[in-house]
Amino acid sequence: MKTVVSGIRPTGNLHLGNYFGALKNFIKMQETERCFFFIADYHSLTTHPDPKLLGTNVRNVLTEYLAAGLDPEKSTIFIQSDQPEVAELSLLLSMHAYIGELERTASFKDKMRKQPENVNAGLLTYPILMAADILIHRPDLVPVGKDQEQHLEMTRKYARRFNSIYGVDFFPEPAAYNFGTELVKIPGLDGSGKMGKSEGNGIYLADTDEQIRKKVMRATTDSGPTEMNSVVSEPVENIFTLMNIVSEKSAVESFRTDYANCSIRYGDLKKQLSEDIIKSVAPIRERILEIKGNEKYLRDVTEFGAQKARESARETIKQVREIMGLRKI
Ligand code: TYM
């Protein structure tokens, strides 16, 4: 049985990128593997969220995790700050993480550009905390989208470095994972780039059918192919990428053929895409409404999850302390 760890920042509702990029893999994996899934509330503090809103966001993400199919009986579902051992591991790992390599991280450089007024130390050390999140359960696999690839590389680097400095074979080198073999990047429908919370182009699991239709109908396209077998432009390719995930193969092929022979009608393409997104998302939305507001259930899930997570985390911390020489007198 493999050990699996993954997480998400509670900065809003879950979108199709979170679901198809990562969550769907977790849900399959919990059937056979030892899985830890958490809500990264410590990480979200780097953007200074309103304390009142943070709790609501954590509750929303948890509700949506459960509605999408994560099962607290099969996997350990918890809130990051309910497992404070991770903060200690992050501190210990930081002793072997170098400023230069942290400054070169793409996500740090991106944040420096996006929030120059708030380049805090937590942003710089974000990859160390993320490595601690992962390594604390010593997993084999981390299901994530393509945007997290560099963080996973750093996690492996810190694991390797720790093992080599202390002459142990303690931390594994976990691999980023997707069932489709390649990590995926779910695109936005606004022309280029990924679907994301900060990009403001999300289609959310909690969206109504009408909201989904509106968002898809607004998707950027181009003026249409004018030559047979021409290369598909990026915004239209993005529509096909999403269709590859939610639609029948035959439907995608038929629109591809229409594109190649210049008879494609983007209105029909979008209609097909929006109906297929609705088909995959509507059952989740219904469960969101069922679970929402069931405070006792949500509390029970996180208390149960925290207990299981801490058991595993404490064991790792005990051994790391021992290896690093923090021994009891
Ligand atoms: P976050 O909160 O931005 O996203 C959560 C998960 O959703 C995936 N994802 C996507 N996948 C494909 N296409 C997209 N457009 C897309 N948008 C988001 C992300 O890859 C991620 O798997 N740093 C992490 C949270 C984190 C974490 C961890 C993840 C903290 N500690 C430990 C794994 C293990 C983040 O910001 O993800």
Short mmCIF file of C-alpha atoms and ligand atoms in Angstrom, two decimals:
data_model
loop_
_atom_site.label_atom_id
_atom_site.label_comp_id
_atom_site.label_asym_id
_atom_site.label_seq_id
_atom_site.Cartn_x
_atom_site.Cartn_y
_atom_site.Cartn_z
CA MET A 1 0.00 0.00 0.00
CA LYS A 2 1.36 3.41 -0.95
CA THR A 3 1.16 6.54 1.22
CA VAL A 4 -0.33 9.60 -0.46
CA VAL A 5 -0.39 13.25 0.74
CA SER A 6 -1.91 16.33 -0.81
CA GLY A 7 -3.42 19.66 0.11
CA ILE A 8 -5.19 22.79 -1.03
CA ARG A 9 -5.17 26.39 0.15
CA PRO A 10 -8.55 27.57 1.47
CA THR A 11 -8.76 30.75 -0.57
CA GLY A 12 -12.24 30.32 -2.01
CA ASN A 13 -14.35 27.62 -3.58
CA LEU A 14 -12.95 24.67 -5.51
CA HIS A 15 -12.75 25.13 -9.28
CA LEU A 16 -12.39 22.65 -12.12
CA GLY A 17 -8.59 23.02 -11.99
CA ASN A 18 -8.51 21.81 -8.37
CA TYR A 19 -10.97 19.04 -9.12
CA PHE A 20 -9.60 17.61 -12.36
CA GLY A 21 -5.96 18.56 -11.61
CA ALA A 22 -5.76 16.98 -8.18
CA LEU A 23 -8.91 16.09 -6.25
CA LYS A 24 -10.22 13.47 -8.67
CA ASN A 25 -6.98 11.54 -8.30
CA PHE A 26 -7.21 11.63 -4.49
CA ILE A 27 -10.70 10.23 -4.64
CA LYS A 28 -9.60 7.22 -6.67
CA MET A 29 -6.51 6.66 -4.57
CA GLN A 30 -8.33 6.52 -1.24
CA GLU A 31 -9.86 3.21 -2.34
CA THR A 32 -6.53 1.41 -2.22
CA GLU A 33 -3.88 3.61 -0.60
CA ARG A 34 -3.11 5.24 2.76
CA CYS A 35 -4.21 8.81 2.05
CA PHE A 36 -3.76 12.12 3.87
CA PHE A 37 -5.61 15.16 2.54
CA PHE A 38 -5.47 18.50 4.26
CA ILE A 39 -6.56 22.11 4.00
CA ALA A 40 -3.48 24.35 4.01
CA ASP A 41 -4.67 27.16 6.27
CA TYR A 42 -1.14 28.06 7.48
CA HIS A 43 -0.12 28.54 3.84
CA SER A 44 -3.05 30.82 3.13
CA LEU A 45 -1.84 33.26 5.85
CA THR A 46 0.86 34.48 3.44
CA THR A 47 -1.77 36.65 1.76
CA HIS A 48 -3.16 38.01 5.07
CA PRO A 49 -6.79 36.85 4.75
CA ASP A 50 -9.49 38.41 6.91
CA PRO A 51 -9.52 36.18 10.04
CA LYS A 52 -13.32 36.02 9.95
CA LEU A 53 -13.33 34.88 6.33
CA LEU A 54 -10.58 32.28 6.76
CA GLY A 55 -12.79 30.03 8.92
CA THR A 56 -15.60 30.25 6.37
CA ASN A 57 -13.22 29.37 3.53
CA VAL A 58 -11.84 26.37 5.41
CA ARG A 59 -15.40 25.14 6.03
CA ASN A 60 -16.33 25.65 2.35
CA VAL A 61 -13.34 23.76 1.04
CA LEU A 62 -13.91 20.94 3.51
CA THR A 63 -17.58 20.74 2.48
CA GLU A 64 -16.60 20.59 -1.17
CA TYR A 65 -13.91 17.96 -0.58
CA LEU A 66 -16.48 15.75 1.09
CA ALA A 67 -19.15 16.46 -1.52
CA ALA A 68 -16.73 15.54 -4.30
CA GLY A 69 -16.24 12.12 -2.73
CA LEU A 70 -13.44 12.20 -0.19
CA ASP A 71 -14.40 9.75 2.50
CA PRO A 72 -13.27 10.33 6.12
CA GLU A 73 -13.52 6.59 6.81
CA LYS A 74 -11.13 5.76 3.98
CA SER A 75 -8.69 8.67 4.18
CA THR A 76 -7.35 11.05 6.77
CA ILE A 77 -8.87 14.47 6.13
CA PHE A 78 -7.62 17.29 8.33
CA ILE A 79 -6.84 20.97 8.68
CA GLN A 80 -3.13 21.79 8.51
CA SER A 81 -3.08 23.92 11.67
CA ASP A 82 -4.73 21.06 13.61
CA GLN A 83 -1.47 19.18 13.08
CA PRO A 84 1.05 21.67 14.56
CA GLU A 85 3.88 19.12 14.29
CA VAL A 86 4.23 20.33 10.70
CA ALA A 87 5.42 23.73 11.98
CA GLU A 88 8.21 22.03 13.90
CA LEU A 89 9.28 19.95 10.92
CA SER A 90 9.26 23.10 8.78
CA LEU A 91 11.58 24.81 11.28
CA LEU A 92 13.92 21.83 11.31
CA LEU A 93 14.01 21.53 7.50
CA SER A 94 14.62 25.28 7.17
CA MET A 95 18.09 24.80 8.67
CA HIS A 96 19.11 23.08 5.44
CA ALA A 97 17.19 25.24 2.97
CA TYR A 98 19.16 28.02 1.34
CA ILE A 99 17.93 31.56 0.75
CA GLY A 100 19.20 31.58 -2.84
CA GLU A 101 17.18 28.55 -3.89
CA LEU A 102 14.06 29.89 -2.16
CA GLU A 103 14.40 33.25 -3.92
CA ARG A 104 14.60 31.49 -7.28
CA THR A 105 11.27 29.64 -6.82
CA ALA A 106 8.81 30.58 -9.56
CA SER A 107 5.88 30.97 -7.13
CA PHE A 108 7.92 33.37 -4.96
CA LYS A 109 8.93 35.49 -7.95
CA ASP A 110 5.32 35.52 -9.08
CA LYS A 111 4.10 36.72 -5.67
CA MET A 112 6.80 39.42 -5.57
CA ARG A 113 5.30 40.73 -8.79
CA LYS A 114 1.68 40.36 -7.70
CA GLN A 115 1.89 41.66 -4.12
CA PRO A 116 5.04 43.83 -3.92
CA GLU A 117 3.62 45.50 -0.80
CA ASN A 118 3.58 42.20 1.09
CA VAL A 119 6.69 40.13 0.37
CA ASN A 120 6.74 38.44 3.77
CA ALA A 121 9.11 35.72 5.04
CA GLY A 122 6.25 33.20 4.92
CA LEU A 123 6.16 33.57 1.14
CA LEU A 124 9.87 32.90 0.91
CA THR A 125 9.69 29.82 3.12
CA TYR A 126 6.44 28.53 1.55
CA PRO A 127 8.23 25.61 -0.18
CA ILE A 128 9.78 24.51 3.13
CA LEU A 129 6.39 24.35 4.84
CA MET A 130 5.04 22.50 1.82
CA ALA A 131 7.93 20.01 1.98
CA ALA A 132 7.15 19.55 5.68
CA ASP A 133 3.44 18.96 4.90
CA ILE A 134 4.45 16.19 2.58
CA LEU A 135 7.45 14.63 4.29
CA ILE A 136 5.78 14.49 7.70
CA HIS A 137 3.81 11.46 6.49
CA ARG A 138 6.73 10.05 4.46
CA PRO A 139 4.62 9.42 1.34
CA ASP A 140 5.32 7.84 -2.03
CA LEU A 141 2.94 9.97 -4.09
CA VAL A 142 1.56 13.50 -4.14
CA PRO A 143 -1.38 14.04 -6.52
CA VAL A 144 -1.14 17.64 -7.74
CA GLY A 145 -1.54 19.69 -10.89
CA LYS A 146 1.35 20.81 -13.08
CA ASP A 147 1.66 24.16 -11.30
CA GLN A 148 3.03 22.38 -8.20
CA GLU A 149 5.80 20.52 -10.02
CA GLN A 150 8.61 22.80 -8.84
CA HIS A 151 7.47 22.58 -5.22
CA LEU A 152 7.64 18.80 -5.48
CA GLU A 153 11.16 18.99 -6.90
CA MET A 154 12.17 21.10 -3.90
CA THR A 155 10.54 18.62 -1.53
CA ARG A 156 12.61 15.82 -3.03
CA LYS A 157 15.73 17.96 -2.81
CA TYR A 158 15.15 18.61 0.91
CA ALA A 159 14.48 14.92 1.55
CA ARG A 160 17.67 13.92 -0.27
CA ARG A 161 19.71 16.58 1.48
CA PHE A 162 18.45 15.53 4.91
CA ASN A 163 19.23 11.87 4.24
CA SER A 164 22.68 12.68 2.94
CA ILE A 165 23.68 15.13 5.72
CA TYR A 166 22.65 12.75 8.49
CA GLY A 167 23.68 9.56 6.70
CA VAL A 168 20.19 8.03 6.94
CA ASP A 169 17.61 6.63 4.58
CA PHE A 170 14.72 8.29 6.38
CA PHE A 171 12.70 10.51 4.05
CA PRO A 172 11.36 9.10 0.77
CA GLU A 173 11.52 11.15 -2.44
CA PRO A 174 7.81 11.43 -3.25
CA ALA A 175 6.65 11.80 -6.83
CA ALA A 176 4.03 14.22 -8.14
CA TYR A 177 1.25 12.06 -9.48
CA ASN A 178 -1.59 11.94 -11.94
CA PHE A 179 -3.44 8.88 -13.20
CA GLY A 180 -3.15 10.13 -16.75
CA THR A 181 0.65 9.87 -16.23
CA GLU A 182 1.35 13.52 -17.21
CA LEU A 183 0.51 16.19 -14.64
CA VAL A 184 -2.32 18.31 -15.97
CA LYS A 185 -2.84 22.02 -16.30
CA ILE A 186 -6.54 22.85 -16.60
CA PRO A 187 -6.72 26.01 -18.71
CA GLY A 188 -8.88 29.03 -18.12
CA LEU A 189 -11.42 29.92 -20.80
CA ASP A 190 -10.20 33.48 -21.12
CA GLY A 191 -7.62 32.88 -23.80
CA SER A 192 -4.42 31.74 -22.15
CA GLY A 193 -2.98 30.43 -18.90
CA LYS A 194 -4.35 28.16 -16.19
CA MET A 195 -7.67 28.19 -14.43
CA GLY A 196 -7.08 29.65 -10.99
CA LYS A 197 -8.51 31.52 -8.05
CA SER A 198 -6.22 34.50 -8.44
CA GLU A 199 -6.70 34.47 -12.22
CA GLY A 200 -10.43 35.17 -11.65
CA ASN A 201 -11.42 32.74 -14.41
CA GLY A 202 -12.71 29.83 -12.32
CA ILE A 203 -15.64 27.58 -13.07
CA TYR A 204 -16.57 26.37 -9.60
CA LEU A 205 -17.98 23.08 -8.33
CA ALA A 206 -20.61 25.14 -6.52
CA ASP A 207 -21.66 27.12 -9.65
CA THR A 208 -25.27 26.76 -10.82
CA ASP A 209 -26.02 25.32 -14.28
CA GLU A 210 -26.81 28.83 -15.46
CA GLN A 211 -23.54 30.25 -14.15
CA ILE A 212 -21.60 27.47 -15.88
CA ARG A 213 -23.42 28.08 -19.18
CA LYS A 214 -22.74 31.82 -18.97
CA LYS A 215 -19.05 31.34 -18.21
CA VAL A 216 -18.55 28.85 -21.03
CA MET A 217 -20.50 30.91 -23.57
CA ARG A 218 -18.21 33.86 -22.73
CA ALA A 219 -15.07 31.77 -23.45
CA THR A 220 -12.56 33.42 -25.75
CA THR A 221 -12.32 31.92 -29.27
CA ASP A 222 -10.98 33.30 -32.55
CA SER A 223 -12.53 34.31 -35.85
CA GLY A 224 -12.62 30.67 -37.00
CA PRO A 225 -10.43 28.52 -39.26
CA THR A 226 -10.20 29.63 -42.88
CA GLU A 227 -7.79 27.00 -44.21
CA MET A 228 -8.21 23.24 -44.12
CA ASN A 229 -6.24 21.48 -41.32
CA SER A 230 -4.91 24.70 -39.82
CA VAL A 231 -3.29 24.75 -36.38
CA VAL A 232 -5.81 25.31 -33.59
CA SER A 233 -5.30 28.65 -31.79
CA GLU A 234 -4.59 28.65 -28.04
CA PRO A 235 -8.02 29.80 -26.80
CA VAL A 236 -9.81 27.17 -28.89
CA GLU A 237 -7.29 24.49 -27.93
CA ASN A 238 -8.13 25.33 -24.29
CA ILE A 239 -11.78 24.54 -24.98
CA PHE A 240 -10.74 21.21 -26.49
CA THR A 241 -8.50 20.48 -23.48
CA LEU A 242 -11.47 20.84 -21.13
CA MET A 243 -13.64 18.80 -23.48
CA ASN A 244 -11.06 16.00 -23.47
CA ILE A 245 -11.71 15.74 -19.76
CA VAL A 246 -15.49 16.06 -19.51
CA SER A 247 -16.88 14.99 -22.90
CA GLU A 248 -17.26 11.72 -24.80
CA LYS A 249 -14.33 11.01 -27.10
CA SER A 250 -16.64 10.85 -30.13
CA ALA A 251 -17.96 14.38 -29.46
CA VAL A 252 -14.45 15.80 -29.22
CA GLU A 253 -13.40 14.02 -32.43
CA SER A 254 -16.41 15.28 -34.29
CA PHE A 255 -15.68 18.92 -33.35
CA ARG A 256 -11.99 18.40 -34.21
CA THR A 257 -13.03 17.20 -37.68
CA ASP A 258 -15.34 20.22 -38.06
CA TYR A 259 -12.42 22.46 -37.16
CA ALA A 260 -10.13 20.75 -39.66
CA ASN A 261 -12.62 21.23 -42.50
CA CYS A 262 -13.57 24.76 -41.42
CA SER A 263 -17.21 23.96 -40.65
CA ILE A 264 -16.96 24.33 -36.87
CA ARG A 265 -19.53 26.49 -35.07
CA TYR A 266 -18.13 27.77 -31.81
CA GLY A 267 -21.62 28.26 -30.36
CA ASP A 268 -22.27 24.50 -30.70
CA LEU A 269 -18.83 23.65 -29.32
CA LYS A 270 -19.47 25.76 -26.24
CA LYS A 271 -22.95 24.35 -25.77
CA GLN A 272 -21.54 20.82 -25.78
CA LEU A 273 -18.79 21.78 -23.35
CA SER A 274 -21.09 23.54 -20.90
CA GLU A 275 -23.59 20.65 -20.83
CA ASP A 276 -20.78 18.15 -20.24
CA ILE A 277 -19.28 20.24 -17.43
CA ILE A 278 -22.72 20.47 -15.85
CA LYS A 279 -23.06 16.68 -16.05
CA SER A 280 -19.85 16.15 -14.07
CA VAL A 281 -20.41 18.96 -11.59
CA ALA A 282 -24.15 18.96 -10.81
CA PRO A 283 -24.12 15.84 -8.56
CA ILE A 284 -21.27 17.37 -6.52
CA ARG A 285 -23.19 20.63 -6.15
CA GLU A 286 -26.20 18.74 -4.85
CA ARG A 287 -24.07 17.07 -2.19
CA ILE A 288 -22.48 20.42 -1.28
CA LEU A 289 -25.97 21.70 -0.47
CA GLU A 290 -26.69 18.60 1.63
CA ILE A 291 -23.49 18.83 3.69
CA LYS A 292 -23.33 22.64 3.98
CA GLY A 293 -24.23 23.90 7.40
CA ASN A 294 -23.93 20.49 9.07
CA GLU A 295 -21.49 21.91 11.61
CA LYS A 296 -21.40 18.82 13.79
CA TYR A 297 -20.52 16.50 10.92
CA LEU A 298 -17.78 18.85 9.69
CA ARG A 299 -16.32 19.20 13.21
CA ASP A 300 -16.39 15.43 13.75
CA VAL A 301 -14.58 14.86 10.44
CA THR A 302 -11.79 17.31 11.29
CA GLU A 303 -11.38 16.10 14.87
CA PHE A 304 -11.16 12.49 13.74
CA GLY A 305 -8.78 13.48 10.92
CA ALA A 306 -6.54 15.55 13.21
CA GLN A 307 -6.17 12.64 15.60
CA LYS A 308 -5.09 10.25 12.85
CA ALA A 309 -2.79 12.81 11.20
CA ARG A 310 -1.07 13.71 14.47
CA GLU A 311 -0.36 10.09 15.29
CA SER A 312 1.56 9.71 12.05
CA ALA A 313 3.19 13.18 12.35
CA ARG A 314 4.36 12.65 15.93
CA GLU A 315 6.17 9.47 14.95
CA THR A 316 8.08 11.31 12.19
CA ILE A 317 8.98 14.23 14.47
CA LYS A 318 10.22 11.86 17.15
CA GLN A 319 12.58 10.24 14.70
CA VAL A 320 13.72 13.50 13.07
CA ARG A 321 14.58 14.95 16.49
CA GLU A 322 16.58 11.85 17.28
CA ILE A 323 18.42 11.95 13.93
CA MET A 324 19.27 15.65 14.28
CA GLY A 325 20.57 15.20 17.81
CA LEU A 326 17.71 16.80 19.75
CA ARG A 327 17.80 14.04 22.34
CA LYS A 328 16.38 13.95 25.81
CA ILE A 329 19.01 14.38 28.54
P1 TYM B 1 -3.69 25.23 -4.66
O1 TYM B 1 -4.49 25.49 -3.44
O2 TYM B 1 -3.37 26.40 -5.56
O3 TYM B 1 -4.40 24.15 -5.56
C1 TYM B 1 -4.81 22.88 -5.02
C2 TYM B 1 -4.58 21.78 -6.03
O4 TYM B 1 -5.25 22.07 -7.26
C3 TYM B 1 -4.32 22.00 -8.34
N1 TYM B 1 -4.66 23.00 -9.37
C4 TYM B 1 -4.66 22.75 -10.68
N2 TYM B 1 -4.39 21.63 -11.37
C5 TYM B 1 -4.50 21.69 -12.71
N3 TYM B 1 -4.88 22.79 -13.40
C6 TYM B 1 -5.18 23.95 -12.74
N4 TYM B 1 -5.58 25.02 -13.41
C7 TYM B 1 -5.06 23.96 -11.31
N5 TYM B 1 -5.28 24.90 -10.36
C8 TYM B 1 -5.01 24.29 -9.17
C9 TYM B 1 -2.96 22.31 -7.72
O5 TYM B 1 -1.91 21.78 -8.50
C10 TYM B 1 -3.08 21.62 -6.38
O6 TYM B 1 -2.79 20.25 -6.51
N6 TYM B 1 0.85 24.84 -2.62
C11 TYM B 1 -0.39 24.14 -2.87
C12 TYM B 1 -1.11 23.67 -1.62
C13 TYM B 1 -0.29 22.77 -0.78
C14 TYM B 1 0.04 21.41 -1.07
C15 TYM B 1 0.84 20.97 0.02
C16 TYM B 1 -0.27 20.54 -2.13
C17 TYM B 1 0.28 23.10 0.41
N7 TYM B 1 0.97 22.00 0.89
C18 TYM B 1 1.35 19.67 0.06
C19 TYM B 1 0.26 19.26 -2.08
C20 TYM B 1 1.04 18.82 -0.99
C21 TYM B 1 -1.31 25.10 -3.60
O7 TYM B 1 -1.17 26.29 -3.50
O8 TYM B 1 -2.34 24.47 -4.28
#
